[in-house]
Amino acid sequence: MYAAPIQRLVTELSKLPGVGGRTAQRLAFHVLRASPEDAYALADAIRDVKERITLCEVCFNLAEGPRCTICEDPRRDDTLICVVEEVGDVIPIERTSEYRGRYHVLGGALSPIDGVEPEDLKITQLLQRVATAAQPVHEVVLATNPTTTGEATALYLADALHAQSPDVTITRLASGLPVGSDLEYADEVTLGKALAGRRAV
Ligand SMILES: [Zn+2]
């Protein structure tokens, strides 16, 4: 129907989340109408993130270089680690200004039905990090999503951490977050309260 290069752009755009065929066509025509500078800037930005952004070697947050800006920040509290499912969950917690510790990004949540087992997540790395920390960890905050898989992951981590490091306090975000939703979409006031009111598990 379209020239091959246009069809290729439509196909690629339609792979983006929330973009159906019709939207992909509209975006493709927008790119066609755009100035060469704007269109190349978009292509360059995509290439740039893929080439320059990696996962932090300590916490698996996004990083430009071996470590992320949070792990590099000497003012953060080393004795406190907040465990989240995805890199997208770090920013909402940062926005609450309630948290000054470090992070650990699991890379998902346990879901045996979907084939996501403990070894598919950065769980061994978390346990090792807690066990070998230069400055002993006092508290691990389990900030996985208030969903079935997020709760199952928090339970699994609480058991594993209690067994390995009985002196470390394990906490879970207070209730009040909309059940079944993702942290990423929680407003900062609700999320801030959930953090401030976290309880031991
Ligand atoms: Zn990091």
PDB file of C-alpha atoms and ligand atoms in Angstrom:
ATOM      1  CA  MET A   1       0.000   0.000   0.000  1.00  0.00           C
ATOM      2  CA  TYR A   2       2.835   2.412   0.910  1.00  0.00           C
ATOM      3  CA  ALA A   3       6.350   2.650  -0.456  1.00  0.00           C
ATOM      4  CA  ALA A   4       8.553   0.114   1.339  1.00  0.00           C
ATOM      5  CA  PRO A   5      10.456   2.666   3.517  1.00  0.00           C
ATOM      6  CA  ILE A   6       7.183   4.128   4.809  1.00  0.00           C
ATOM      7  CA  GLN A   7       5.746   0.677   5.482  1.00  0.00           C
ATOM      8  CA  ARG A   8       8.898  -0.184   7.399  1.00  0.00           C
ATOM      9  CA  LEU A   9       8.550   2.912   9.608  1.00  0.00           C
ATOM     10  CA  VAL A  10       4.863   2.148  10.244  1.00  0.00           C
ATOM     11  CA  THR A  11       5.755  -1.439  11.204  1.00  0.00           C
ATOM     12  CA  GLU A  12       8.486  -0.309  13.618  1.00  0.00           C
ATOM     13  CA  LEU A  13       6.309   2.383  15.221  1.00  0.00           C
ATOM     14  CA  SER A  14       3.421  -0.037  15.699  1.00  0.00           C
ATOM     15  CA  LYS A  15       5.694  -2.161  17.943  1.00  0.00           C
ATOM     16  CA  LEU A  16       5.695   0.650  20.549  1.00  0.00           C
ATOM     17  CA  PRO A  17       3.392   0.098  23.545  1.00  0.00           C
ATOM     18  CA  GLY A  18      -0.045   1.657  23.135  1.00  0.00           C
ATOM     19  CA  VAL A  19       0.521   2.439  19.457  1.00  0.00           C
ATOM     20  CA  GLY A  20      -1.932   0.707  17.138  1.00  0.00           C
ATOM     21  CA  GLY A  21      -1.738   0.563  13.352  1.00  0.00           C
ATOM     22  CA  ARG A  22      -3.682   3.794  12.866  1.00  0.00           C
ATOM     23  CA  THR A  23      -1.526   5.779  15.308  1.00  0.00           C
ATOM     24  CA  ALA A  24       1.612   4.298  13.753  1.00  0.00           C
ATOM     25  CA  GLN A  25       0.483   5.603  10.350  1.00  0.00           C
ATOM     26  CA  ARG A  26      -0.220   9.044  11.787  1.00  0.00           C
ATOM     27  CA  LEU A  27       3.211   9.165  13.441  1.00  0.00           C
ATOM     28  CA  ALA A  28       4.906   7.976  10.250  1.00  0.00           C
ATOM     29  CA  PHE A  29       3.276  10.775   8.260  1.00  0.00           C
ATOM     30  CA  HIS A  30       4.274  13.231  10.959  1.00  0.00           C
ATOM     31  CA  VAL A  31       7.901  12.126  10.535  1.00  0.00           C
ATOM     32  CA  LEU A  32       7.567  12.459   6.753  1.00  0.00           C
ATOM     33  CA  ARG A  33       6.299  16.035   7.100  1.00  0.00           C
ATOM     34  CA  ALA A  34       8.880  16.991   9.750  1.00  0.00           C
ATOM     35  CA  SER A  35      12.057  18.863   8.860  1.00  0.00           C
ATOM     36  CA  PRO A  36      15.113  16.665   8.206  1.00  0.00           C
ATOM     37  CA  GLU A  37      16.706  18.102  11.412  1.00  0.00           C
ATOM     38  CA  ASP A  38      13.750  17.043  13.586  1.00  0.00           C
ATOM     39  CA  ALA A  39      13.465  13.609  12.003  1.00  0.00           C
ATOM     40  CA  TYR A  40      17.199  12.896  12.328  1.00  0.00           C
ATOM     41  CA  ALA A  41      17.186  14.211  15.914  1.00  0.00           C
ATOM     42  CA  LEU A  42      14.570  11.556  16.765  1.00  0.00           C
ATOM     43  CA  ALA A  43      16.574   8.804  15.042  1.00  0.00           C
ATOM     44  CA  ASP A  44      19.787   9.972  16.771  1.00  0.00           C
ATOM     45  CA  ALA A  45      18.120  10.098  20.196  1.00  0.00           C
ATOM     46  CA  ILE A  46      16.975   6.474  19.798  1.00  0.00           C
ATOM     47  CA  ARG A  47      20.438   5.366  18.677  1.00  0.00           C
ATOM     48  CA  ASP A  48      22.083   7.343  21.496  1.00  0.00           C
ATOM     49  CA  VAL A  49      20.093   5.732  24.352  1.00  0.00           C
ATOM     50  CA  LYS A  50      20.756   2.274  22.945  1.00  0.00           C
ATOM     51  CA  GLU A  51      24.488   2.933  22.605  1.00  0.00           C
ATOM     52  CA  ARG A  52      25.137   4.909  25.799  1.00  0.00           C
ATOM     53  CA  ILE A  53      22.690   3.720  28.446  1.00  0.00           C
ATOM     54  CA  THR A  54      23.394   0.480  30.286  1.00  0.00           C
ATOM     55  CA  LEU A  55      22.359  -1.048  33.603  1.00  0.00           C
ATOM     56  CA  CYS A  56      24.217   0.040  36.741  1.00  0.00           C
ATOM     57  CA  GLU A  57      26.594  -2.720  37.909  1.00  0.00           C
ATOM     58  CA  VAL A  58      25.461  -2.267  41.529  1.00  0.00           C
ATOM     59  CA  CYS A  59      21.708  -1.634  41.493  1.00  0.00           C
ATOM     60  CA  PHE A  60      20.644  -2.315  37.850  1.00  0.00           C
ATOM     61  CA  ASN A  61      19.093   1.130  37.469  1.00  0.00           C
ATOM     62  CA  LEU A  62      19.763   2.876  34.143  1.00  0.00           C
ATOM     63  CA  ALA A  63      23.264   4.296  33.964  1.00  0.00           C
ATOM     64  CA  GLU A  64      25.533   6.176  31.606  1.00  0.00           C
ATOM     65  CA  GLY A  65      28.764   4.390  32.494  1.00  0.00           C
ATOM     66  CA  PRO A  66      29.288   1.542  34.965  1.00  0.00           C
ATOM     67  CA  ARG A  67      27.307   3.097  37.854  1.00  0.00           C
ATOM     68  CA  CYS A  68      24.102   5.138  38.046  1.00  0.00           C
ATOM     69  CA  THR A  69      23.951   8.663  39.495  1.00  0.00           C
ATOM     70  CA  ILE A  70      22.241   7.391  42.676  1.00  0.00           C
ATOM     71  CA  CYS A  71      24.983   4.816  43.400  1.00  0.00           C
ATOM     72  CA  GLU A  72      27.612   7.493  42.670  1.00  0.00           C
ATOM     73  CA  ASP A  73      26.025   9.993  45.091  1.00  0.00           C
ATOM     74  CA  PRO A  74      28.038   9.983  48.367  1.00  0.00           C
ATOM     75  CA  ARG A  75      25.202  11.689  50.289  1.00  0.00           C
ATOM     76  CA  ARG A  76      22.836   8.720  49.971  1.00  0.00           C
ATOM     77  CA  ASP A  77      22.318   6.363  52.912  1.00  0.00           C
ATOM     78  CA  ASP A  78      24.187   3.096  52.269  1.00  0.00           C
ATOM     79  CA  THR A  79      22.358   1.286  55.062  1.00  0.00           C
ATOM     80  CA  LEU A  80      18.978   1.494  53.322  1.00  0.00           C
ATOM     81  CA  ILE A  81      18.079  -0.347  50.094  1.00  0.00           C
ATOM     82  CA  CYS A  82      14.750   0.056  48.292  1.00  0.00           C
ATOM     83  CA  VAL A  83      13.857  -2.880  46.030  1.00  0.00           C
ATOM     84  CA  VAL A  84      11.706  -2.103  42.986  1.00  0.00           C
ATOM     85  CA  GLU A  85      10.551  -4.161  40.011  1.00  0.00           C
ATOM     86  CA  GLU A  86      11.487  -1.938  37.089  1.00  0.00           C
ATOM     87  CA  VAL A  87      13.786   1.003  36.333  1.00  0.00           C
ATOM     88  CA  GLY A  88      10.625   3.069  35.774  1.00  0.00           C
ATOM     89  CA  ASP A  89       9.773   2.691  39.490  1.00  0.00           C
ATOM     90  CA  VAL A  90      12.831   4.622  40.716  1.00  0.00           C
ATOM     91  CA  ILE A  91      11.696   8.037  39.466  1.00  0.00           C
ATOM     92  CA  PRO A  92       8.267   8.055  41.211  1.00  0.00           C
ATOM     93  CA  ILE A  93       9.966   7.181  44.522  1.00  0.00           C
ATOM     94  CA  GLU A  94      12.588   9.888  43.976  1.00  0.00           C
ATOM     95  CA  ARG A  95       9.828  12.407  43.315  1.00  0.00           C
ATOM     96  CA  THR A  96       8.300  11.819  46.761  1.00  0.00           C
ATOM     97  CA  SER A  97      11.499  13.216  48.421  1.00  0.00           C
ATOM     98  CA  GLU A  98      10.817  10.722  51.246  1.00  0.00           C
ATOM     99  CA  TYR A  99      13.683   8.424  50.413  1.00  0.00           C
ATOM    100  CA  ARG A 100      17.450   8.987  50.704  1.00  0.00           C
ATOM    101  CA  GLY A 101      18.785   5.430  50.494  1.00  0.00           C
ATOM    102  CA  ARG A 102      19.985   3.288  47.613  1.00  0.00           C
ATOM    103  CA  TYR A 103      17.978   1.143  45.167  1.00  0.00           C
ATOM    104  CA  HIS A 104      17.961  -2.349  43.745  1.00  0.00           C
ATOM    105  CA  VAL A 105      16.068  -2.976  40.494  1.00  0.00           C
ATOM    106  CA  LEU A 106      14.905  -6.587  40.089  1.00  0.00           C
ATOM    107  CA  GLY A 107      14.053  -6.396  36.408  1.00  0.00           C
ATOM    108  CA  GLY A 108      10.492  -7.710  36.872  1.00  0.00           C
ATOM    109  CA  ALA A 109       8.362  -9.704  39.298  1.00  0.00           C
ATOM    110  CA  LEU A 110       8.046 -13.419  39.998  1.00  0.00           C
ATOM    111  CA  SER A 111       5.369 -14.994  37.840  1.00  0.00           C
ATOM    112  CA  PRO A 112       5.655 -18.783  37.401  1.00  0.00           C
ATOM    113  CA  ILE A 113       2.717 -18.710  34.948  1.00  0.00           C
ATOM    114  CA  ASP A 114       4.713 -16.433  32.648  1.00  0.00           C
ATOM    115  CA  GLY A 115       7.900 -18.392  33.278  1.00  0.00           C
ATOM    116  CA  VAL A 116       9.531 -15.714  35.469  1.00  0.00           C
ATOM    117  CA  GLU A 117      11.489 -17.589  38.142  1.00  0.00           C
ATOM    118  CA  PRO A 118      13.821 -16.217  40.857  1.00  0.00           C
ATOM    119  CA  GLU A 119      16.893 -16.775  38.675  1.00  0.00           C
ATOM    120  CA  ASP A 120      15.394 -14.510  35.995  1.00  0.00           C
ATOM    121  CA  LEU A 121      15.495 -11.530  38.381  1.00  0.00           C
ATOM    122  CA  LYS A 122      18.406  -9.790  40.146  1.00  0.00           C
ATOM    123  CA  ILE A 123      17.635 -11.623  43.415  1.00  0.00           C
ATOM    124  CA  THR A 124      20.973 -13.395  43.920  1.00  0.00           C
ATOM    125  CA  GLN A 125      22.659 -10.039  43.338  1.00  0.00           C
ATOM    126  CA  LEU A 126      20.454  -8.429  46.018  1.00  0.00           C
ATOM    127  CA  LEU A 127      21.194 -11.142  48.595  1.00  0.00           C
ATOM    128  CA  GLN A 128      24.898 -10.919  47.835  1.00  0.00           C
ATOM    129  CA  ARG A 129      24.817  -7.137  48.048  1.00  0.00           C
ATOM    130  CA  VAL A 130      23.165  -7.247  51.481  1.00  0.00           C
ATOM    131  CA  ALA A 131      25.531  -9.983  52.709  1.00  0.00           C
ATOM    132  CA  THR A 132      28.739  -8.305  51.566  1.00  0.00           C
ATOM    133  CA  ALA A 133      27.972  -4.575  52.033  1.00  0.00           C
ATOM    134  CA  ALA A 134      30.970  -2.591  53.321  1.00  0.00           C
ATOM    135  CA  GLN A 135      28.617  -0.613  55.546  1.00  0.00           C
ATOM    136  CA  PRO A 136      26.062  -3.047  57.053  1.00  0.00           C
ATOM    137  CA  VAL A 137      22.553  -2.701  55.600  1.00  0.00           C
ATOM    138  CA  HIS A 138      19.954  -1.839  58.280  1.00  0.00           C
ATOM    139  CA  GLU A 139      16.785  -1.976  56.237  1.00  0.00           C
ATOM    140  CA  VAL A 140      15.532  -3.339  52.926  1.00  0.00           C
ATOM    141  CA  VAL A 141      12.307  -1.710  51.714  1.00  0.00           C
ATOM    142  CA  LEU A 142      10.300  -4.024  49.451  1.00  0.00           C
ATOM    143  CA  ALA A 143       8.632  -1.581  47.058  1.00  0.00           C
ATOM    144  CA  THR A 144       7.357  -4.081  44.511  1.00  0.00           C
ATOM    145  CA  ASN A 145       3.965  -3.283  42.962  1.00  0.00           C
ATOM    146  CA  PRO A 146       0.742  -3.930  44.931  1.00  0.00           C
ATOM    147  CA  THR A 147      -0.224  -6.620  42.388  1.00  0.00           C
ATOM    148  CA  THR A 148      -0.401 -10.425  42.726  1.00  0.00           C
ATOM    149  CA  THR A 149       3.061 -10.889  41.227  1.00  0.00           C
ATOM    150  CA  GLY A 150       4.503  -7.935  43.157  1.00  0.00           C
ATOM    151  CA  GLU A 151       3.174  -9.318  46.469  1.00  0.00           C
ATOM    152  CA  ALA A 152       4.478 -12.808  45.672  1.00  0.00           C
ATOM    153  CA  THR A 153       7.892 -11.317  44.910  1.00  0.00           C
ATOM    154  CA  ALA A 154       7.907  -9.334  48.190  1.00  0.00           C
ATOM    155  CA  LEU A 155       7.031 -12.507  50.163  1.00  0.00           C
ATOM    156  CA  TYR A 156       9.767 -14.478  48.450  1.00  0.00           C
ATOM    157  CA  LEU A 157      12.353 -11.760  49.097  1.00  0.00           C
ATOM    158  CA  ALA A 158      11.277 -11.317  52.732  1.00  0.00           C
ATOM    159  CA  ASP A 159      11.760 -15.073  53.357  1.00  0.00           C
ATOM    160  CA  ALA A 160      15.122 -15.182  51.596  1.00  0.00           C
ATOM    161  CA  LEU A 161      16.422 -12.055  53.358  1.00  0.00           C
ATOM    162  CA  HIS A 162      15.203 -13.168  56.810  1.00  0.00           C
ATOM    163  CA  ALA A 163      16.927 -16.530  56.325  1.00  0.00           C
ATOM    164  CA  GLN A 164      20.180 -15.023  55.123  1.00  0.00           C
ATOM    165  CA  SER A 165      20.420 -11.788  57.129  1.00  0.00           C
ATOM    166  CA  PRO A 166      18.266 -12.020  60.290  1.00  0.00           C
ATOM    167  CA  ASP A 167      19.611  -8.678  61.612  1.00  0.00           C
ATOM    168  CA  VAL A 168      18.317  -6.670  58.658  1.00  0.00           C
ATOM    169  CA  THR A 169      14.853  -5.096  59.014  1.00  0.00           C
ATOM    170  CA  ILE A 170      12.619  -5.905  56.041  1.00  0.00           C
ATOM    171  CA  THR A 171       9.761  -3.486  55.360  1.00  0.00           C
ATOM    172  CA  ARG A 172       6.916  -3.239  52.884  1.00  0.00           C
ATOM    173  CA  LEU A 173       5.209  -0.056  51.665  1.00  0.00           C
ATOM    174  CA  ALA A 174       2.122   0.830  53.712  1.00  0.00           C
ATOM    175  CA  SER A 175      -1.251   0.042  52.209  1.00  0.00           C
ATOM    176  CA  GLY A 176      -3.048   2.916  50.541  1.00  0.00           C
ATOM    177  CA  LEU A 177      -1.556   2.375  47.124  1.00  0.00           C
ATOM    178  CA  PRO A 178      -4.255   1.394  44.652  1.00  0.00           C
ATOM    179  CA  VAL A 179      -4.272  -2.430  44.663  1.00  0.00           C
ATOM    180  CA  GLY A 180      -3.451  -4.007  41.315  1.00  0.00           C
ATOM    181  CA  SER A 181      -1.815  -0.890  39.911  1.00  0.00           C
ATOM    182  CA  ASP A 182       1.821  -0.116  39.173  1.00  0.00           C
ATOM    183  CA  LEU A 183       4.018   2.097  41.333  1.00  0.00           C
ATOM    184  CA  GLU A 184       4.867   3.987  38.186  1.00  0.00           C
ATOM    185  CA  TYR A 185       1.350   5.432  38.073  1.00  0.00           C
ATOM    186  CA  ALA A 186       0.954   6.262  41.779  1.00  0.00           C
ATOM    187  CA  ASP A 187       0.817   9.961  42.617  1.00  0.00           C
ATOM    188  CA  GLU A 188       3.712  11.221  44.726  1.00  0.00           C
ATOM    189  CA  VAL A 189       1.624  12.131  47.788  1.00  0.00           C
ATOM    190  CA  THR A 190       0.147   8.615  48.040  1.00  0.00           C
ATOM    191  CA  LEU A 191       3.496   7.007  47.342  1.00  0.00           C
ATOM    192  CA  GLY A 192       5.241   9.308  49.840  1.00  0.00           C
ATOM    193  CA  LYS A 193       2.752   8.308  52.559  1.00  0.00           C
ATOM    194  CA  ALA A 194       3.168   4.630  51.695  1.00  0.00           C
ATOM    195  CA  LEU A 195       6.933   5.026  52.079  1.00  0.00           C
ATOM    196  CA  ALA A 196       6.749   7.007  55.318  1.00  0.00           C
ATOM    197  CA  GLY A 197       4.308   4.456  56.807  1.00  0.00           C
ATOM    198  CA  ARG A 198       6.198   1.337  55.747  1.00  0.00           C
ATOM    199  CA  ARG A 199       6.002  -1.578  58.173  1.00  0.00           C
ATOM    200  CA  ALA A 200       8.212  -4.526  59.015  1.00  0.00           C
ATOM    201  CA  VAL A 201       7.384  -7.865  57.361  1.00  0.00           C
TER     202      VAL A 201
HETATM  203 ZN    ZN B   1      23.094   2.122  40.724  1.00  0.00          ZN
END
